[in-house]
Amino acid sequence: MVGRRLSLLRRRKKEGPGTTPAQHPEEVEQFQPLQEDPDQNRIQEQDRARGHFRRAVQTFLKFLSVRRRRCRITPIEVMAQPDPTPTELKADPDVGTASIDGRANCDTAVTDHVTNSNTALPELTMEADGAGTEGIADADSIPVEYLPDAPSLDALGERVVSAQVPAVVRSIHQWLTSTMSAGHVLDKTLLALTEAHPVDVAITLLRCAPSCDRAAATMWRTIASSGRTLQKVLPTLLGVMEDWPWYYTRTSDGDNTAIFALAATLALWMIVQEPQCPGPLMDYSPHLLVALLFQIFISTEQMSEEVDNFWRGCQEQHDLPTNPNRFAVLTMKALLRCLHCEDVVNSVENNRGWVRLLNARSRRYAAALLAREMRRVSSPLCSRITLHLLELLRREEPCWDLPAMAFLVEVLDCLDTRECGDRVLEILSRNLGSTNKKWRQLALRVLVALSQDPEMAKSIWSLNERLVQLLGDADRDVVWMTLSVLDNVLWSSLWTQRHKRVRSKDPLIPTPTGLQLAEALRPLFDHDDSSVREGSIVIFTLLMKLMERVGKRPLKPHVCLSLLPLYFHRYDENLVVKKASQKALLAVTRFLKRRDLGRLVNTEEPWKFAECLLKRDRSRVAKYMHQALPYLRSPQQPLREAAIKFMGIAGGYLRGQHKELQLIIDALQAMRDDRSPAVSNLALENINFVRAVQRAKAPPSRFQQLQDRLCRAWNSLPSLWGCVCCSCVES
């Protein structure tokens, strides 16, 4: 068969250009116009890639056979003969080498062979056979990767051919390790292998040289010299970088050894040092930057002993920073320079952002600074980063939440909420319920920014249950940001109600939700933070306006309970809270239709408001008194003084109720030790007044008053029965 093929080849070479079309009908068919078929083009591209791979393997095997034959020459002959040049290795036109500099063209390094793989493979197989057996004296010089009794590559299945890739990659690495001046002899072979099987090549190289020695660095730079191969390898490097601290995958030879995530970062660092084809780096820049940001964050917190030992070896070999997080920062800066973002690197450096990025306490600020600078330089890049962050956050991997959310907050204005608003809210809903305070804060910061958009405000209201729960959070920042979100949402709802004339049968806020919100807001009137007090009072005022269209009756009990707290904060030392309380009191009096109270809100003697309230609602005086007791211990002196005066007024309407009067006296007695003399003196005056009320004779009961009136009426009438009052009857 081999002789027959050779004779056919010689016959074709001897035939000249004068051959008639009738003698070669196959050649006529080649020039017939064909219709374009996308599937056919894709199949041809796949066949071409497989052909490149097979030819690369055969080239490498033939190269190994030549090198092994030369290694068996006697020492004298070795001294007399120089190393083989690329020209000597070019024994066949189909087997070539790359240019010496390797940088002529990024995308044409593997395009020399355009022949169909089915027709070129027999010829290459024969040539490889000849190169592998010519001049071999014994079995020791036969290459291990290519046995004489094995079938040709044309007869091997795709799975068998793929399984050879890791072995070939390891052999190339071993040969480059043992050869100091390898030049670019195997560049074309490596590029063809990588184009056909990028995952196997990248994973095998990371496994056999995780610390990226000299030979591995050469191979990574060779891979990066072609834009097409680099485009195929970068997704694999990203996958390894995103899994901390190890990455597991199985190559075609069955190897499932773990890979350090830092090994892929080290390979990326080698690639970006001398970027020959920056196009793929631009395409994958959002993913690469986010992966590096993640490694900076996670390597600061989690450093196992295995990772530490591995990095110590890399640091000594390449003179790298002592900590992996500093190396990740170094790689990020190199990548930004490769992306022509030198201004970002310098601006963050001037604000000490790179240093703060390494500190667990200040890294959120540094991430925000980095995001702002990147947004200033390139909004399209930030938009792509934002979309990638959303995809990462949807994986529900907690390790991604903190760095992703910290960056996402600053680039939200680059996001089209109409397209991905629902995805954002889905992620934020999960983070709002997190037990980690930082994640809740970051999620709320995103909501504060999103709620400023009226369209998003309507969607955010779907998170009302989570938001109401957060109003009871112990963290001040969480409560304040929750109030900010609710403020934006309610104002948007109020605007919609006024301008779009929404009908009452379609309420903007359901009654159960409104009642839960009112109940959660009222305790915040007395919060230690003035901004929380002011925000809760403002939102309560908005809530009353929104629920008026639904009906006042369900909300009326909550409004009545808010009267006294709002009255006391009318004396608040903070002018903003004082003004908000005054405005809320007016809204409450209108809601309850109490014009008598409304006229006293803005008077120069606010205590008259309390006197009118207690005089009108005598049946609730005791409840009002119990509600006012906590304000006697307020840290603000004006509120303590207002509470003492209120106790005195209430005591005047509790004549005969000795238990409540004694409770007032005991509470005021504790105020005599107040640090303010004005407060202690005022407490003493009201104690004396309440004691006087306590000693006074209790007023007759209502029944006794009616009985006396009836007795007087009978006595005024002439009757034989005389007086019928109880005392007269007893006598």
XYZ file of C-alpha atoms in Angstrom:
731
model
C 0.000 0.000 0.000
C 2.786 2.400 0.844
C 4.481 1.774 -2.513
C 1.228 2.265 -4.361
C 0.632 5.609 -2.622
C 4.122 6.783 -3.450
C 3.682 5.862 -7.109
C 0.407 7.740 -7.263
C 2.025 10.781 -5.733
C 4.937 10.696 -8.193
C 2.523 10.321 -11.114
C 0.577 13.396 -10.018
C 3.743 15.435 -9.656
C 4.935 14.480 -13.143
C 1.686 15.543 -14.807
C 2.016 19.069 -16.119
C -0.410 21.935 -16.498
C -1.390 20.724 -19.943
C -3.568 17.919 -18.703
C -6.998 17.971 -20.275
C -10.130 18.319 -18.186
C -11.382 14.942 -19.410
C -8.422 13.171 -17.844
C -9.086 14.717 -14.393
C -12.789 15.121 -13.734
C -12.098 15.621 -10.024
C -10.250 18.887 -10.700
C -13.162 20.200 -12.763
C -15.467 19.756 -9.820
C -13.235 21.922 -7.668
C -14.028 25.023 -9.723
C -17.796 24.547 -9.809
C -19.628 27.235 -7.792
C -20.978 25.953 -4.462
C -23.777 27.273 -2.314
C -22.734 28.552 1.115
C -23.738 26.264 3.974
C -22.995 27.408 7.562
C -23.017 23.842 8.864
C -20.631 22.737 6.145
C -18.276 25.636 6.937
C -18.324 24.708 10.611
C -17.549 21.063 9.803
C -14.687 22.127 7.548
C -13.305 24.360 10.320
C -13.450 21.446 12.766
C -11.756 19.157 10.257
C -9.075 21.762 9.682
C -8.429 22.033 13.434
C -8.199 18.254 13.728
C -5.822 18.207 10.778
C -3.629 20.831 12.458
C -3.594 18.745 15.615
C -2.633 15.504 13.841
C 0.070 17.197 11.842
C 1.395 18.863 14.991
C 1.587 15.521 16.794
C 3.341 13.888 13.855
C 5.750 16.809 13.586
C 6.575 16.582 17.249
C 7.061 12.794 17.085
C 9.343 13.117 14.080
C 11.211 15.893 15.866
C 11.676 13.658 18.889
C 12.999 10.837 16.701
C 15.556 13.162 15.140
C 16.638 14.454 18.525
C 16.959 10.927 19.925
C 19.081 9.793 16.970
C 21.409 12.730 17.478
C 21.644 11.961 21.164
C 23.093 8.515 20.304
C 26.039 9.992 18.373
C 29.435 9.616 19.960
C 30.784 12.530 22.000
C 33.344 13.373 19.287
C 30.609 13.634 16.685
C 28.502 15.757 19.004
C 31.325 18.228 19.360
C 31.779 18.336 15.648
C 28.089 18.782 14.790
C 26.071 21.822 15.871
C 22.477 21.644 17.075
C 19.966 21.094 14.280
C 18.614 24.258 12.828
C 14.970 24.757 11.872
C 16.017 24.250 8.219
C 17.371 20.773 8.938
C 14.158 19.799 10.633
C 12.220 20.872 7.552
C 12.486 17.514 5.836
C 9.013 17.820 4.376
C 7.140 20.845 2.961
C 4.216 20.133 5.279
C 6.375 20.244 8.412
C 7.510 23.794 9.137
C 8.635 25.993 11.984
C 7.577 29.355 13.219
C 9.599 32.464 12.608
C 12.411 33.170 15.014
C 10.796 36.174 16.632
C 7.379 34.508 16.809
C 5.587 37.855 16.512
C 5.018 38.299 12.819
C 1.288 37.804 12.922
C -0.918 36.865 15.831
C -3.565 35.044 13.847
C -1.540 33.358 11.069
C 0.735 31.152 13.143
C -1.286 28.010 12.521
C -2.833 28.682 9.103
C -0.107 27.293 6.827
C -1.914 23.980 6.372
C -5.215 24.583 4.636
C -5.419 21.184 2.985
C -8.266 18.924 3.990
C -7.231 16.675 6.844
C -8.528 13.536 5.118
C -6.218 13.987 2.123
C -3.179 15.379 3.923
C -3.115 12.813 6.704
C -1.874 9.770 4.660
C 1.062 11.738 3.290
C 2.031 13.028 6.713
C 1.653 9.547 8.153
C 4.087 8.134 5.597
C 6.548 10.915 6.220
C 6.308 10.462 9.960
C 6.862 6.744 9.539
C 9.954 7.378 7.478
C 11.294 9.966 9.892
C 10.663 7.669 12.830
C 12.456 4.578 11.413
C 15.234 5.918 9.250
C 18.701 5.329 10.722
C 17.471 3.701 13.942
C 20.008 1.121 15.082
C 18.160 -0.426 18.043
C 14.913 -0.241 19.933
C 16.231 2.188 22.530
C 16.119 5.090 20.123
C 12.429 4.623 19.271
C 10.326 7.517 20.658
C 8.124 6.458 23.562
C 5.152 8.424 22.256
C 5.142 6.635 18.888
C 5.532 2.844 18.826
C 6.252 1.067 15.493
C 3.438 -1.423 15.932
C 0.819 1.224 16.709
C -1.731 2.170 14.035
C -1.311 5.381 12.114
C -3.037 8.542 13.411
C -5.410 8.343 10.453
C -6.833 5.116 11.856
C -7.092 6.317 15.465
C -10.394 7.518 16.857
C -10.845 11.082 18.093
C -10.860 9.940 21.725
C -7.575 8.074 21.333
C -5.987 11.050 19.587
C -7.177 13.454 22.313
C -5.771 11.235 25.026
C -2.275 11.823 23.590
C -2.492 15.589 24.145
C -1.423 15.657 27.834
C 1.526 13.363 27.074
C 2.645 15.563 24.198
C 2.355 18.719 26.323
C 4.422 17.153 29.103
C 7.028 16.009 26.585
C 7.313 19.515 25.123
C 7.721 20.950 28.609
C 10.387 18.369 29.508
C 12.312 19.025 26.312
C 12.192 22.792 26.800
C 13.345 22.298 30.385
C 16.401 20.305 29.284
C 17.231 22.603 26.365
C 18.616 26.011 27.181
C 18.474 27.472 23.644
C 15.313 25.955 22.171
C 14.368 29.005 20.142
C 10.951 28.692 18.487
C 11.338 25.202 17.069
C 8.144 23.792 18.586
C 6.009 26.934 18.543
C 3.901 25.775 15.646
C 3.347 22.371 17.182
C 2.240 23.868 20.490
C -0.092 26.343 18.801
C -1.743 23.599 16.748
C -2.218 21.437 19.827
C -3.707 24.350 21.742
C -6.082 25.331 18.967
C -7.449 21.790 18.692
C -7.552 20.973 22.438
C -7.201 24.197 24.481
C -8.547 22.777 27.757
C -6.239 19.749 27.773
C -3.208 21.845 26.906
C -3.891 24.544 29.525
C -4.809 22.143 32.338
C -1.864 19.843 31.637
C 0.561 22.747 31.572
C -0.823 24.052 34.881
C -0.405 20.594 36.404
C 3.091 19.805 35.192
C 4.412 23.321 35.950
C 2.169 25.030 38.537
C 4.940 27.422 39.592
C 5.439 28.411 35.921
C 9.131 27.663 35.466
C 11.205 28.903 32.555
C 9.905 26.259 30.125
C 6.267 26.821 31.138
C 6.647 30.582 30.811
C 7.966 30.062 27.288
C 4.994 27.870 26.437
C 2.473 30.368 27.841
C 4.045 33.194 25.841
C 3.934 31.025 22.737
C 0.245 30.327 23.284
C -0.381 34.041 23.794
C 1.435 34.877 20.538
C -1.670 33.774 18.601
C -4.920 35.567 19.195
C -6.919 32.504 18.216
C -5.252 30.170 20.702
C -5.279 32.782 23.469
C -9.010 33.278 22.895
C -9.549 29.564 23.519
C -7.257 29.265 26.546
C -8.469 32.250 28.592
C -11.829 30.654 29.592
C -9.928 27.731 31.102
C -7.627 30.030 33.060
C -10.649 31.959 34.308
C -12.342 28.794 35.493
C -9.275 27.858 37.509
C -8.868 31.366 38.962
C -12.472 31.516 40.148
C -12.251 28.334 42.271
C -10.310 28.938 45.471
C -7.993 27.426 46.505
C -8.096 24.389 44.191
C -9.680 23.602 40.868
C -10.695 20.082 39.878
C -11.246 18.839 36.337
C -10.464 15.729 34.343
C -8.339 15.821 31.203
C -8.651 13.387 28.304
C -6.068 11.031 29.826
C -8.166 10.652 32.995
C -6.010 12.841 35.248
C -8.051 14.631 37.944
C -5.277 16.153 40.036
C -6.181 19.372 41.844
C -4.807 22.643 40.476
C -3.975 25.721 42.523
C -6.010 28.757 41.517
C -2.857 30.837 41.931
C -1.181 28.752 39.221
C -3.621 30.182 36.661
C -3.036 33.707 38.011
C 0.688 33.178 37.594
C 0.146 32.057 33.995
C -1.969 35.145 33.329
C 0.754 37.319 34.793
C 3.241 35.765 32.342
C 0.872 36.484 29.463
C 0.209 40.143 30.294
C 3.879 40.962 30.788
C 4.443 41.067 27.029
C 0.971 41.131 25.457
C 1.380 40.262 21.776
C -2.348 39.882 21.034
C -4.349 42.156 23.376
C -7.640 41.475 21.587
C -8.623 38.387 23.633
C -7.534 40.134 26.824
C -9.917 42.975 25.971
C -12.732 40.496 25.336
C -12.271 38.735 28.669
C -11.183 41.785 30.673
C -14.413 42.029 32.766
C -14.103 38.396 33.815
C -10.378 38.664 34.468
C -10.673 41.823 36.550
C -13.462 40.393 38.685
C -11.549 37.141 39.181
C -8.471 39.063 40.297
C -10.560 41.204 42.638
C -11.994 38.035 44.114
C -8.520 36.568 44.642
C -7.384 39.746 46.378
C -10.295 39.507 48.800
C -10.246 35.768 49.394
C -6.451 35.389 49.697
C -6.493 38.066 52.390
C -8.880 35.968 54.485
C -8.172 32.346 53.557
C -4.606 31.067 53.280
C -4.260 27.344 53.951
C -0.916 25.740 54.676
C -0.817 24.060 51.253
C -1.426 27.353 49.450
C 1.163 29.095 51.604
C 3.812 26.460 50.843
C 3.008 26.562 47.143
C 3.245 30.320 47.006
C 6.511 30.357 48.916
C 8.068 28.268 46.131
C 6.645 30.576 43.428
C 7.871 33.641 45.296
C 11.422 32.362 45.553
C 11.505 31.278 41.901
C 10.166 34.484 40.344
C 11.028 37.088 43.007
C 7.324 37.857 43.539
C 5.576 39.587 46.484
C 5.511 37.618 49.692
C 1.696 37.456 49.858
C -0.626 36.181 47.110
C -3.018 39.105 47.537
C -0.217 41.536 46.693
C 0.607 39.455 43.631
C -3.044 39.564 42.536
C -2.909 43.365 42.842
C 0.273 43.368 40.765
C -1.419 41.262 38.081
C -4.493 43.516 38.059
C -2.333 46.596 37.558
C -0.494 44.893 34.684
C -3.805 43.905 33.091
C -5.171 47.454 33.392
C -2.059 48.801 31.711
C -2.547 46.259 28.954
C -6.113 47.593 28.564
C -4.770 51.170 28.246
C -6.138 52.131 31.687
C -2.946 53.675 33.012
C -4.942 56.562 34.484
C -6.917 54.144 36.652
C -3.736 52.589 38.025
C -2.198 55.952 38.848
C -5.349 57.476 40.356
C -5.950 54.512 42.652
C -2.278 54.587 43.599
C -2.411 58.288 44.481
C -5.359 57.642 46.809
C -3.603 54.642 48.378
C -6.332 52.432 46.977
C -4.071 49.483 46.174
C -2.777 49.383 49.724
C -6.272 49.701 51.190
C -7.459 46.897 48.947
C -5.249 44.555 50.976
C -6.811 45.590 54.277
C -9.973 43.765 55.347
C -11.383 46.896 56.991
C -10.787 49.321 54.138
C -11.106 47.078 51.091
C -14.722 48.014 50.433
C -13.697 51.642 50.183
C -10.835 50.652 47.890
C -13.121 48.555 45.687
C -15.494 51.499 45.427
C -12.598 53.794 44.500
C -11.437 51.360 41.820
C -14.955 51.092 40.415
C -15.404 54.869 40.261
C -12.116 55.347 38.442
C -12.891 52.582 35.962
C -16.337 54.046 35.358
C -14.754 57.423 34.681
C -12.358 55.972 32.125
C -14.574 53.381 30.428
C -18.328 53.109 30.981
C -18.710 50.199 28.501
C -16.152 48.191 30.465
C -18.000 48.892 33.715
C -21.273 47.849 32.124
C -19.802 44.497 31.117
C -18.298 44.052 34.575
C -21.702 44.727 36.131
C -23.407 42.085 34.008
C -20.702 39.570 34.878
C -21.061 40.375 38.579
C -24.775 39.677 38.369
C -24.111 36.276 36.857
C -21.655 35.465 39.629
C -24.069 36.573 42.324
C -26.809 34.351 40.906
C -24.622 31.289 41.541
C -25.404 31.656 45.257
C -21.762 31.255 46.200
C -21.256 33.218 49.441
C -17.557 33.785 48.770
C -18.442 35.994 45.803
C -21.070 38.165 47.466
C -18.912 40.612 49.379
C -16.395 41.627 46.664
C -19.033 41.553 43.959
C -21.526 43.672 45.889
C -18.835 46.160 46.924
C -17.941 46.724 43.275
C -21.509 46.554 42.009
C -22.647 49.453 44.180
C -20.360 51.883 42.383
C -21.168 50.892 38.794
C -24.948 50.678 39.011
C -25.418 53.725 36.814
C -23.850 51.687 33.999
C -26.609 49.088 34.334
C -29.784 48.982 32.250
C -32.334 48.147 34.920
C -35.062 47.589 32.349
C -33.279 44.470 31.134
C -31.815 43.029 34.316
C -33.711 44.728 37.137
C -35.524 41.531 38.127
C -32.241 39.623 38.377
C -30.806 42.332 40.597
C -33.778 42.223 42.957
C -33.600 38.444 43.137
C -29.991 38.648 44.284
C -30.640 41.494 46.689
C -33.548 39.678 48.307
C -31.222 36.831 49.218
C -28.578 39.163 50.601
C -31.072 41.158 52.668
C -31.785 38.027 54.673
C -28.116 37.254 55.258
C -26.789 36.916 58.774
C -23.710 38.894 57.771
C -24.156 42.580 58.518
C -21.799 43.649 55.710
C -23.815 41.852 53.059
C -27.036 43.428 54.321
C -25.414 46.848 54.188
C -24.134 46.353 50.637
C -27.500 45.072 49.439
C -29.211 48.105 50.941
C -26.723 50.457 49.317
C -27.689 48.968 45.978
C -31.376 49.385 46.786
C -30.866 53.005 47.832
C -29.390 53.724 44.406
C -31.987 51.699 42.500
C -34.972 53.146 44.376
C -34.249 56.583 42.942
C -35.565 55.258 39.624
C -39.392 55.462 39.708
C -39.784 52.319 37.636
C -37.489 50.327 39.911
C -39.196 51.752 42.994
C -42.375 49.894 42.085
C -40.481 46.627 41.775
C -38.584 47.197 45.017
C -41.881 47.298 46.898
C -42.034 43.529 46.318
C -39.305 43.305 48.985
C -41.478 45.067 51.589
C -41.478 42.125 54.026
C -37.683 42.041 54.106
C -37.495 45.793 54.495
C -39.980 45.893 57.369
C -37.960 43.230 59.184
C -34.769 45.223 58.748
C -36.329 48.206 60.539
C -35.789 46.249 63.745
C -32.113 45.566 63.011
C -29.630 46.438 65.741
C -27.241 48.101 63.300
C -27.846 51.809 62.828
C -26.602 51.861 59.203
C -28.920 49.026 58.200
C -31.941 50.826 59.688
C -31.030 54.170 58.153
C -30.535 52.732 54.652
C -33.784 50.789 54.953
C -35.575 54.026 55.775
C -33.937 55.672 52.765
C -35.208 52.926 50.483
C -38.721 53.165 51.926
C -38.669 56.943 51.615
C -37.855 56.758 47.897
C -40.442 54.048 47.294
C -43.243 55.832 49.166
C -42.546 59.179 47.532
C -42.694 57.454 44.160
C -46.017 55.862 45.125
C -47.395 59.197 46.325
C -46.374 60.880 43.087
C -48.086 58.129 41.118
C -51.223 58.526 43.202
C -51.412 62.268 42.643
C -50.527 62.452 38.964
C -51.981 59.230 37.587
C -55.150 59.255 39.740
C -54.923 55.673 40.897
C -58.297 54.364 42.034
C -58.812 53.349 45.649
C -59.873 49.821 44.710
C -56.337 49.271 43.430
C -54.283 50.484 46.439
C -50.598 51.163 46.028
C -49.905 49.828 49.531
C -51.983 46.877 50.772
C -53.562 47.421 54.174
C -51.717 44.558 55.972
C -48.396 45.823 54.700
C -49.204 49.385 55.741
C -50.148 48.283 59.256
C -46.939 46.264 59.655
C -44.894 49.218 58.493
C -46.656 51.622 60.883
C -46.041 49.291 63.810
C -42.341 48.962 62.899
C -41.867 52.716 62.460
C -43.286 53.936 65.768
C -40.430 52.623 68.015
C -37.935 54.367 65.759
C -39.307 57.770 66.770
C -37.172 57.418 69.916
C -34.018 56.030 68.252
C -30.661 57.278 69.502
C -29.681 58.463 66.016
C -31.324 61.697 64.934
C -31.349 60.731 61.238
C -33.255 57.554 62.070
C -35.749 59.535 64.160
C -36.287 62.052 61.406
C -36.552 59.393 58.675
C -39.061 57.271 60.561
C -41.285 60.293 61.321
C -41.242 61.421 57.679
C -42.120 57.955 56.400
C -44.952 57.638 58.929
C -46.372 60.908 57.596
C -46.199 59.607 54.020
C -47.819 56.357 55.051
C -50.839 58.192 56.510
C -51.311 60.095 53.264
C -51.111 56.956 51.147
C -53.521 54.933 53.265
C -56.195 57.607 53.451
C -57.550 56.403 50.093
C -57.799 52.835 51.379
C -59.536 53.785 54.629
C -58.603 55.395 57.938
C -60.155 52.896 60.311
C -57.428 50.168 60.162
C -54.624 52.697 60.724
C -56.379 54.825 63.358
C -55.106 52.907 66.456
C -51.493 53.293 65.285
C -52.026 56.996 64.633
C -53.470 57.530 68.117
C -50.438 55.843 69.675
C -48.143 58.166 67.725
C -49.646 61.345 69.208
C -47.639 61.421 72.419
C -44.203 60.473 70.943
C -44.617 63.114 68.278
C -45.633 65.650 70.939
C -42.479 64.987 72.978
C -40.187 65.211 69.932
C -41.717 68.609 69.358
C -39.094 69.510 72.030
C -36.246 67.603 70.291
C -32.833 69.261 70.388
C -32.296 68.392 66.728
C -34.012 71.050 64.644
C -34.656 68.670 61.727
C -36.392 66.154 63.987
C -38.285 68.966 65.714
C -39.587 70.266 62.390
C -40.500 66.781 61.170
C -42.409 66.081 64.399
C -44.322 69.333 64.118
C -45.298 68.530 60.543
C -46.297 64.992 61.495
C -48.445 66.257 64.386
C -50.408 68.438 61.993
C -50.928 65.441 59.685
C -52.073 63.313 62.647
C -54.605 65.884 63.825
C -56.030 66.097 60.312
C -56.143 62.301 60.059
C -58.034 62.110 63.403
C -60.117 65.227 62.620
C -58.986 66.954 65.831
C -58.999 70.615 64.924
C -58.746 71.602 68.577
C -55.358 69.872 68.753
C -54.262 71.133 65.352
C -54.652 74.757 66.426
C -52.254 74.164 69.356
C -49.401 72.500 67.380
C -47.689 75.727 66.370
C -48.399 77.761 69.501
C -45.630 79.229 71.618
C -46.822 77.134 74.585
C -46.706 73.537 73.337
C -47.718 72.158 76.762
C -51.269 73.362 76.031
C -51.423 70.588 73.415
C -50.955 68.004 76.176
C -53.560 69.652 78.412
C -56.119 69.634 75.591
C -55.320 66.026 74.742
C -55.804 64.806 78.333
C -58.901 66.913 78.933
C -60.617 65.535 75.844
C -59.579 61.903 76.395
C -59.962 61.516 80.170
C -60.592 57.809 79.822
C -57.137 57.363 78.319
C -55.174 59.513 80.803
C -53.698 56.501 82.601
C -52.551 54.972 79.284
C -50.991 58.245 78.218
C -49.220 58.447 81.580
C -47.668 54.970 81.157
C -46.635 55.854 77.595
C -44.859 58.998 78.832
C -42.806 57.320 81.586
C -39.808 56.372 79.307
C -39.306 60.010 78.317
C -38.367 60.837 81.915
C -35.114 58.972 81.191
C -34.451 60.616 77.833
C -30.850 61.744 77.216
C -32.213 65.080 76.007
C -32.978 67.602 78.757
C -35.855 69.323 76.895
C -37.644 65.982 76.546
C -37.185 65.192 80.260
C -38.624 68.575 81.225
C -41.604 68.088 78.866
C -42.234 64.638 80.356
C -42.184 66.020 83.940
C -44.733 68.705 83.038
C -46.911 66.104 81.323
C -46.850 63.954 84.498
C -48.051 66.907 86.536
C -50.904 67.625 84.132
C -51.876 63.953 84.018
C -51.856 63.776 87.827
C -54.533 66.472 87.947
C -56.887 64.214 85.936
C -56.115 61.107 88.035
C -57.658 62.331 91.313
C -58.794 59.377 93.353
C -56.623 56.858 91.435
C -54.037 56.371 94.182
C -52.077 53.634 92.374
C -51.386 55.753 89.288
C -50.653 58.832 91.396
C -48.130 56.957 93.490
C -46.481 55.671 90.294
C -46.075 59.275 89.125
C -44.617 60.339 92.469
C -42.067 57.483 92.463
C -41.013 58.260 88.884
C -40.592 61.958 89.626
C -38.747 61.200 92.868
C -36.007 59.494 90.798
C -35.641 62.703 88.781
C -34.468 64.693 91.820
C -30.964 63.317 91.278
C -30.847 64.584 87.700
C -27.590 66.173 86.612
C -29.486 69.303 85.582
C -30.675 71.520 88.491
C -33.554 72.807 86.359
C -34.840 69.281 85.847
C -34.515 68.317 89.533
C -36.298 71.498 90.696
C -39.095 70.969 88.169
C -39.507 67.382 89.365
C -39.787 68.544 92.998
C -42.525 71.064 92.115
C -44.614 68.433 90.338
C -44.102 65.929 93.162
C -45.625 68.400 95.603
C -48.521 69.050 93.222
C -49.311 65.354 92.722
C -49.114 64.695 96.464
C -51.615 67.476 97.017
C -53.932 65.837 94.480
C -53.422 62.492 96.208
C -54.404 63.954 99.615
C -57.479 65.703 98.272
C -60.870 64.077 98.614
C -61.746 62.050 95.628
C -64.543 63.478 93.501
C -67.874 61.636 93.648
C -68.327 58.861 91.171
C -70.604 59.244 88.207
C -73.268 57.067 89.808
C -73.146 59.115 92.986
C -73.568 62.305 90.974
C -76.658 60.934 89.238
C -78.084 59.770 92.517
C -77.643 63.206 94.097
C -79.366 64.865 91.159
C -82.289 62.472 91.408
C -82.588 63.118 95.134
C -82.712 66.866 94.621
C -85.344 66.452 91.981
C -87.580 64.437 94.280
C -87.150 66.879 97.123
C -88.296 69.736 94.940
C -91.645 68.037 94.317
C -94.472 67.982 96.933
C -95.060 64.324 97.616
C -96.288 62.155 100.379
C -93.382 59.833 99.960
C -90.804 62.399 100.882
C -87.157 61.923 99.931
C -86.126 58.573 98.437
C -82.364 58.960 98.507
C -80.332 56.228 100.149
C -79.496 58.273 103.217
C -83.115 59.279 103.802
C -84.352 55.741 103.325
C -81.817 54.426 105.815
C -82.890 57.027 108.377
